[in-house]
């Protein structure tokens, strides 16, 4: 029997959508009662999924039932109030609703003409966010999927500025067709710098952008894990002596391990002197600049060439939404413009075509969720949320500091606390502290009530407790601390 032709049935869709929305609201109400991460071994979900796709259509009810039976028990619940791992991937009701609309509209936003409202809303929301975090007017924003991509885009632009010349390289959009300036340098001779504490995406981006692995410098850090600017200057000096050309420095405002803040004013002075592109990775911490009292974290960032901030980490916007700000849009376009007969449009250069601002041709409509979130909470609402997370972080750090069995391993200015157990009931623990804390983490996870991640701070194994979810309250942080103390003292 021939299968029915796929078609839209608005009535069935309405019924199923109501069912899904009911499921979503129930999930949000009960997520805190679920184990924060699954305990099933690797392969447990895969084993429940048929090896081959269904030949015949399956009923929506059956698919939903399998979603609840097979998928949900295998999920790590990032929105669980006991989720303190990594940095958050946020969501919030207005963001989810916007994502539903985005999915329903189904636009593909590569060019102005493929969705004019999406392009213009992206322009508007990037301008709003620029004002919110206090970047100067010289910065223009574009939404990338992730900070990893934004940093890769910065690195490619910085590379091209050296290999084609800052003002050269008029691309014909297909082969590049670049007019290379006499000052151009071969990629082989370029160097790139970041700190040893940079996110894993940074050295990876450097390799992907074509920097030779032996030309990538990981600069040492101070005791507080921020980059040593004088070590950067020395590394550049050594490279210059080898006739190498420094192309890019990636500095971090809020490192992944400990939220350390690199000395941007000093780094920026070095970059200007050396003619190197300065990209600032503020993926996590950038949102905090919305608070006037935290604006200091962006000291010197006005001098950078590009900056990335992730509203999907700490501004209640669903993954993915990464705001990339650049000062020299022409340099960006030289690297990323692409043309083809089928992309030509009557508007020509009078409009923004975001396909020319990044790697992908096809693009999601990401501005809608940012617009919904900023409007639903207002900048004041977002400030209140950020202040509360900073307060909870400071509260937790204070509890750790006051407890003789624990110590804090790094400053905690941005809602992330790195700590470890050092004693049991006031007495030195047997074995190494690394082993003690590895065991503590796995026993905490076995409770299913909280999830943290581990890192190393100056070589010492540390537990990381990161705040930043809409649902996390003081009561949840207190519960987490009680659980940590209880499990630690029962060793
Ligand atoms: N940069 C920093 C400082 C981060 O903490 C992270 C992730 O936590 C990233 C970059 C990578 O972010 P994304 O997942 O958006 O690529």
XYZ file of C-alpha atoms and ligand atoms in Angstrom:
507
model
C 0.000 0.000 0.000
C 1.374 3.415 -0.958
C 2.139 5.686 2.018
C 0.137 8.848 2.415
C 1.749 11.924 0.869
C 3.267 14.119 3.615
C 1.051 17.138 4.083
C 0.102 19.743 6.652
C -2.983 19.225 8.734
C -3.450 22.439 10.725
C -6.017 20.849 13.046
C -3.795 17.889 13.897
C -0.875 20.276 14.356
C -2.883 22.449 16.747
C -3.903 19.406 18.818
C -0.370 17.992 18.945
C 1.171 21.399 19.628
C -1.161 21.885 22.608
C -0.116 18.480 23.881
C 3.563 19.394 23.469
C 3.104 22.743 25.204
C 1.387 20.960 28.113
C 4.334 18.576 28.270
C 6.759 21.517 28.214
C 4.993 23.352 31.051
C 4.849 20.152 33.138
C 8.530 19.495 32.453
C 9.527 22.972 33.596
C 7.446 22.512 36.747
C 8.927 19.106 37.641
C 12.462 19.181 36.242
C 13.876 19.719 39.746
C 12.427 16.359 40.828
C 14.262 14.409 38.110
C 17.832 13.124 38.526
C 19.965 15.932 37.122
C 21.917 13.495 34.937
C 21.166 9.928 33.847
C 22.871 6.935 35.376
C 22.444 4.638 32.409
C 25.690 3.357 30.875
C 26.869 4.498 27.422
C 24.838 2.840 24.681
C 21.675 2.430 26.810
C 19.624 4.862 24.725
C 21.039 3.680 21.416
C 20.063 0.098 22.304
C 16.405 1.152 22.515
C 16.284 2.770 19.070
C 15.558 0.518 16.094
C 18.533 -0.078 13.807
C 16.579 0.930 10.720
C 14.085 3.757 10.077
C 10.350 2.998 9.935
C 8.990 2.358 6.440
C 5.477 3.323 7.467
C 4.301 6.502 9.232
C 4.048 6.308 12.994
C 1.441 8.050 15.109
C 2.401 11.192 16.972
C 1.211 9.621 20.253
C 3.598 6.722 19.755
C 6.540 9.020 18.992
C 5.778 11.143 22.079
C 5.485 8.022 24.228
C 8.936 6.891 23.066
C 10.292 10.378 23.670
C 9.181 10.096 27.309
C 10.227 6.446 27.690
C 13.553 6.413 25.834
C 14.856 9.959 25.492
C 13.904 11.797 28.690
C 15.523 9.278 31.071
C 18.739 9.614 29.042
C 18.908 13.403 29.318
C 21.148 15.627 31.376
C 18.812 18.372 32.560
C 20.626 21.661 32.005
C 17.669 23.614 33.379
C 17.593 21.584 36.622
C 18.061 23.877 39.620
C 20.828 21.521 40.803
C 22.777 21.882 37.543
C 25.941 23.791 38.456
C 28.220 22.235 35.815
C 30.208 23.853 32.958
C 28.662 27.245 32.256
C 24.914 27.176 31.784
C 23.197 26.878 28.435
C 20.290 29.126 29.314
C 16.667 29.098 28.403
C 13.590 30.920 29.622
C 9.893 30.934 28.723
C 10.052 33.914 26.305
C 13.093 32.422 24.596
C 11.408 29.030 24.219
C 8.282 30.664 22.806
C 10.387 32.592 20.293
C 12.141 29.351 19.288
C 8.728 27.783 18.674
C 7.822 30.683 16.405
C 11.200 30.484 14.668
C 10.713 26.788 14.022
C 7.184 27.365 12.783
C 8.168 30.138 10.401
C 11.074 28.022 9.177
C 12.998 30.927 7.660
C 16.523 30.578 6.456
C 18.219 33.902 6.995
C 21.314 33.916 4.814
C 20.503 37.161 2.995
C 18.395 40.228 3.610
C 16.062 39.113 0.853
C 15.564 35.608 2.252
C 14.038 37.126 5.385
C 14.213 40.914 5.622
C 12.705 41.086 9.114
C 15.213 38.556 10.460
C 18.154 40.572 9.141
C 16.826 43.868 10.406
C 15.875 42.447 13.801
C 19.403 41.046 14.071
C 20.791 44.511 13.323
C 18.509 46.064 15.947
C 19.099 43.495 18.706
C 22.871 43.543 18.159
C 22.725 47.324 18.564
C 20.606 46.954 21.751
C 23.059 44.475 23.202
C 26.011 46.690 22.294
C 24.448 49.496 24.303
C 23.569 47.135 27.149
C 27.167 45.967 27.669
C 28.658 49.430 27.024
C 30.722 48.711 23.909
C 31.474 51.872 21.905
C 29.536 52.722 18.742
C 32.436 51.604 16.536
C 31.455 47.965 17.128
C 28.928 46.258 14.864
C 27.400 42.932 15.855
C 26.344 39.746 14.138
C 24.899 36.625 15.719
C 27.056 33.521 15.304
C 26.059 30.092 16.533
C 28.726 29.754 19.220
C 31.733 31.524 20.696
C 33.912 28.843 19.078
C 32.709 29.965 15.652
C 32.975 33.666 16.524
C 36.579 33.198 17.644
C 37.380 31.200 14.502
C 35.885 34.032 12.434
C 38.092 36.543 14.289
C 41.186 34.404 13.738
C 40.505 33.971 10.010
C 39.942 37.725 9.625
C 43.171 38.462 11.517
C 45.066 35.945 9.384
C 43.724 37.410 6.145
C 44.585 40.952 7.243
C 48.215 39.791 7.324
C 48.238 37.415 4.366
C 46.367 39.779 2.021
C 47.195 43.155 3.530
C 44.869 45.186 5.741
C 43.425 47.193 2.898
C 43.956 44.784 0.053
C 42.120 41.659 -0.810
C 39.107 42.820 -2.750
C 37.398 39.486 -3.141
C 35.462 38.568 -6.264
C 33.437 36.373 -3.978
C 34.108 33.040 -5.666
C 37.797 32.254 -5.710
C 38.665 35.035 -3.307
C 40.189 36.821 -6.335
C 42.258 38.710 -3.877
C 44.713 41.447 -4.782
C 47.474 40.720 -2.359
C 49.331 43.770 -1.026
C 53.128 43.855 -1.183
C 53.174 43.887 2.649
C 51.414 40.504 2.749
C 52.979 37.678 4.760
C 52.673 33.940 4.225
C 50.423 32.150 6.748
C 53.406 29.998 7.526
C 55.148 32.971 9.164
C 52.200 34.069 11.320
C 51.998 33.608 15.070
C 48.948 33.611 17.351
C 48.802 34.052 21.126
C 46.409 33.241 23.921
C 46.800 32.275 27.555
C 47.283 28.753 28.838
C 43.862 29.223 30.496
C 42.013 30.056 27.257
C 38.992 27.958 26.365
C 39.767 24.824 24.338
C 38.016 26.428 21.356
C 40.740 29.088 21.080
C 43.862 27.013 20.235
C 41.575 24.753 18.194
C 40.365 27.824 16.254
C 43.973 28.847 15.702
C 44.787 25.476 14.144
C 41.613 25.555 12.035
C 42.464 29.071 10.826
C 45.718 27.665 9.457
C 48.193 28.815 12.079
C 50.987 26.291 12.286
C 50.785 24.403 15.603
C 54.375 25.398 16.361
C 53.441 29.062 15.896
C 50.644 28.990 18.504
C 51.803 30.409 21.846
C 50.060 29.639 25.128
C 51.162 32.468 27.399
C 51.676 31.702 31.104
C 49.358 33.162 33.705
C 49.551 34.880 37.090
C 48.526 33.154 40.311
C 44.931 34.376 39.652
C 45.049 32.611 36.238
C 45.024 35.842 34.166
C 47.456 36.231 31.265
C 50.888 37.694 32.052
C 51.076 40.689 29.718
C 54.854 40.949 30.098
C 55.185 37.278 29.082
C 53.083 38.041 26.000
C 55.380 40.960 25.138
C 58.441 38.732 25.559
C 56.960 35.957 23.407
C 56.238 38.467 20.642
C 59.749 39.869 20.935
C 61.212 36.370 20.527
C 59.005 35.751 17.490
C 59.967 39.073 15.917
C 63.626 38.118 16.357
C 62.826 34.982 14.284
C 61.239 37.212 11.608
C 57.774 35.872 12.397
C 54.669 38.115 12.280
C 52.255 38.294 15.235
C 48.761 38.208 13.721
C 46.351 37.744 16.579
C 46.019 37.721 20.353
C 42.932 36.154 21.930
C 42.430 37.479 25.453
C 39.737 36.239 27.807
C 37.374 38.111 30.091
C 36.136 35.298 32.316
C 38.090 32.108 31.672
C 36.268 28.795 31.651
C 38.113 27.255 34.589
C 37.975 30.155 37.044
C 36.556 33.326 35.347
C 39.976 34.988 35.400
C 40.142 38.306 33.574
C 43.143 38.976 31.351
C 44.673 42.487 31.619
C 43.042 43.843 28.467
C 44.474 47.416 28.608
C 48.063 46.111 28.721
C 47.371 43.424 26.095
C 45.652 45.918 23.846
C 48.633 48.307 24.050
C 50.907 45.444 22.945
C 48.566 44.535 20.073
C 48.433 48.118 18.822
C 52.193 48.438 18.967
C 52.645 45.142 17.097
C 49.787 45.562 14.640
C 48.144 42.339 15.866
C 44.387 41.772 15.951
C 42.972 41.642 19.489
C 39.969 39.382 19.948
C 38.327 39.272 23.384
C 36.574 36.081 24.407
C 33.935 37.186 26.905
C 31.653 34.239 26.114
C 30.515 33.750 29.701
C 31.372 36.945 31.548
C 30.355 39.471 28.891
C 26.727 39.405 30.040
C 27.803 40.741 33.443
C 28.858 43.997 31.743
C 25.133 44.791 31.570
C 25.551 45.701 35.253
C 26.996 49.206 35.687
C 28.883 48.030 38.774
C 30.514 45.218 36.727
C 31.412 47.324 33.682
C 35.013 47.301 34.890
C 35.386 43.782 33.488
C 35.377 45.444 30.038
C 38.184 47.914 30.835
C 40.239 48.220 27.657
C 37.813 46.173 25.523
C 36.891 49.327 23.578
C 40.357 49.059 21.999
C 39.871 45.462 20.842
C 39.234 44.516 17.220
C 36.517 42.025 18.071
C 34.613 40.649 21.051
C 32.318 37.685 21.624
C 29.571 37.434 24.262
C 27.177 34.506 24.577
C 23.605 35.501 25.496
C 22.958 31.731 25.468
C 25.191 31.353 28.502
C 23.981 34.070 30.872
C 21.189 36.144 29.363
C 18.320 33.661 29.379
C 18.460 33.019 25.617
C 18.328 29.458 24.347
C 21.431 27.872 22.892
C 22.567 28.930 20.316
C 23.094 32.676 20.284
C 26.565 34.145 20.306
C 27.043 37.885 19.731
C 30.169 38.701 17.742
C 31.197 42.374 17.624
C 33.780 43.635 15.195
C 35.166 47.107 14.534
C 36.393 46.681 10.974
C 33.390 45.230 9.168
C 35.183 45.617 5.821
C 37.953 43.304 7.007
C 35.307 40.762 8.028
C 33.586 41.026 4.668
C 36.883 40.624 2.805
C 37.317 37.255 4.473
C 33.752 35.989 4.404
C 31.950 37.440 1.373
C 30.716 34.864 -1.053
C 28.750 35.343 -4.215
C 27.085 33.270 -6.855
C 24.584 33.949 -9.598
C 21.799 32.422 -7.489
C 22.589 34.741 -4.553
C 22.383 38.004 -6.523
C 19.585 40.317 -5.460
C 18.204 43.655 -6.581
C 19.099 45.349 -3.294
C 22.826 44.812 -3.915
C 25.013 46.458 -1.309
C 22.200 48.605 0.124
C 21.337 45.816 2.558
C 23.189 43.609 5.025
C 23.606 40.014 3.893
C 24.716 38.139 6.978
C 25.926 35.184 4.904
C 28.961 37.446 4.287
C 29.613 37.897 8.031
C 30.556 34.351 8.957
C 31.247 30.810 7.851
C 27.830 29.416 7.035
C 25.682 30.248 4.061
C 22.418 29.119 5.658
C 21.587 30.811 8.960
C 18.978 30.375 11.659
C 16.707 33.238 12.755
C 18.356 33.720 16.144
C 17.522 37.359 16.787
C 13.876 36.622 17.586
C 14.611 34.875 20.881
C 17.000 37.634 21.937
C 14.315 40.222 21.148
C 11.663 38.291 23.082
C 13.970 37.936 26.091
C 15.175 41.547 26.230
C 11.622 42.845 25.855
C 10.046 40.372 28.271
C 12.459 41.045 31.132
C 13.699 44.509 30.225
C 17.322 45.421 30.842
C 16.437 45.981 34.512
C 15.060 42.448 34.802
C 18.224 40.994 33.303
C 20.294 43.110 35.682
C 18.289 41.771 38.629
C 18.981 38.193 37.499
C 22.712 38.827 37.035
C 22.959 40.525 40.453
C 21.211 37.597 42.104
C 23.602 35.091 40.529
C 26.591 37.174 41.606
C 25.129 37.360 45.132
C 24.605 33.588 45.247
C 28.156 33.004 44.004
C 29.565 35.266 46.718
C 27.389 33.552 49.336
C 28.662 30.113 48.341
C 32.272 31.351 48.235
C 31.810 32.705 51.782
C 30.530 29.325 53.039
C 33.538 27.566 51.511
C 35.932 30.106 53.025
C 34.407 29.693 56.484
C 34.556 25.871 56.516
C 37.754 24.278 57.851
C 37.336 21.184 55.633
C 37.256 23.182 52.383
C 39.317 25.765 50.572
C 38.646 28.051 47.647
C 41.154 27.822 44.818
C 40.495 31.039 42.883
C 38.842 34.442 43.178
C 35.116 34.170 42.457
C 33.965 37.518 41.025
C 31.542 36.126 38.434
C 29.182 33.520 39.848
C 31.635 30.616 39.581
C 33.319 29.121 42.638
C 36.320 26.758 42.394
C 36.956 24.849 45.607
C 38.137 21.555 47.041
C 37.888 19.484 50.177
C 41.111 19.526 52.219
C 40.144 17.684 55.417
C 37.489 15.396 56.871
C 35.969 16.611 60.134
C 38.937 18.941 60.680
C 41.489 16.117 60.281
C 43.787 15.696 57.273
C 42.318 13.265 54.766
C 44.171 10.073 53.810
C 45.514 9.868 50.232
C 45.959 12.786 47.882
C 43.591 15.732 47.757
C 43.079 15.090 44.044
C 41.783 11.589 44.764
C 39.659 12.790 47.681
C 37.978 15.402 45.487
C 37.548 13.127 42.485
C 35.693 10.724 44.800
C 33.669 13.559 46.295
C 32.513 14.612 42.830
C 31.530 11.119 41.769
C 29.651 10.527 45.053
C 27.830 13.841 44.636
C 26.825 12.852 41.123
C 25.619 9.472 42.331
C 22.964 11.273 44.420
C 21.407 12.567 41.191
C 20.635 15.836 42.983
C 23.406 18.122 41.753
C 25.928 18.234 38.954
C 29.240 20.117 39.081
C 32.292 19.927 36.844
C 35.930 19.551 37.706
C 38.942 21.507 36.535
C 42.567 22.104 37.488
C 43.610 25.378 39.073
C 47.376 25.780 38.932
C 47.678 22.012 38.824
C 45.255 21.334 41.696
C 42.065 19.338 41.105
C 39.103 21.624 41.791
C 35.328 21.367 41.824
C 33.515 24.118 39.908
C 30.096 25.368 40.972
C 28.665 27.663 38.284
C 25.486 29.694 38.707
C 23.442 31.236 35.920
C 20.104 29.456 35.515
C 16.784 31.207 35.789
C 15.490 28.586 38.198
C 18.353 28.487 40.698
C 17.462 30.159 43.995
C 19.264 30.621 47.292
C 17.425 27.560 48.623
C 18.945 25.418 45.845
C 22.455 26.729 46.515
C 22.004 26.067 50.266
C 20.777 22.544 49.517
C 23.787 21.963 47.280
C 26.175 23.138 49.993
C 24.499 20.959 52.618
C 24.744 17.980 50.306
C 28.419 18.689 49.585
C 29.230 18.961 53.304
C 27.200 15.838 54.118
C 28.835 13.689 51.445
C 32.296 15.057 52.263
C 31.977 14.367 55.997
C 30.741 10.813 55.430
C 34.033 9.849 53.779
N 35.003 30.783 25.639
C 34.785 30.634 26.950
C 35.474 31.544 27.929
C 33.936 29.614 27.392
O 33.742 29.439 28.708
C 33.319 28.778 26.441
C 32.428 27.688 26.868
O 32.140 27.512 28.016
C 33.582 28.993 25.088
C 34.422 30.009 24.717
C 32.955 28.133 24.033
O 31.618 28.519 23.895
P 30.674 27.926 22.744
O 30.134 26.653 23.289
O 29.632 28.988 22.543
O 31.512 27.716 21.544
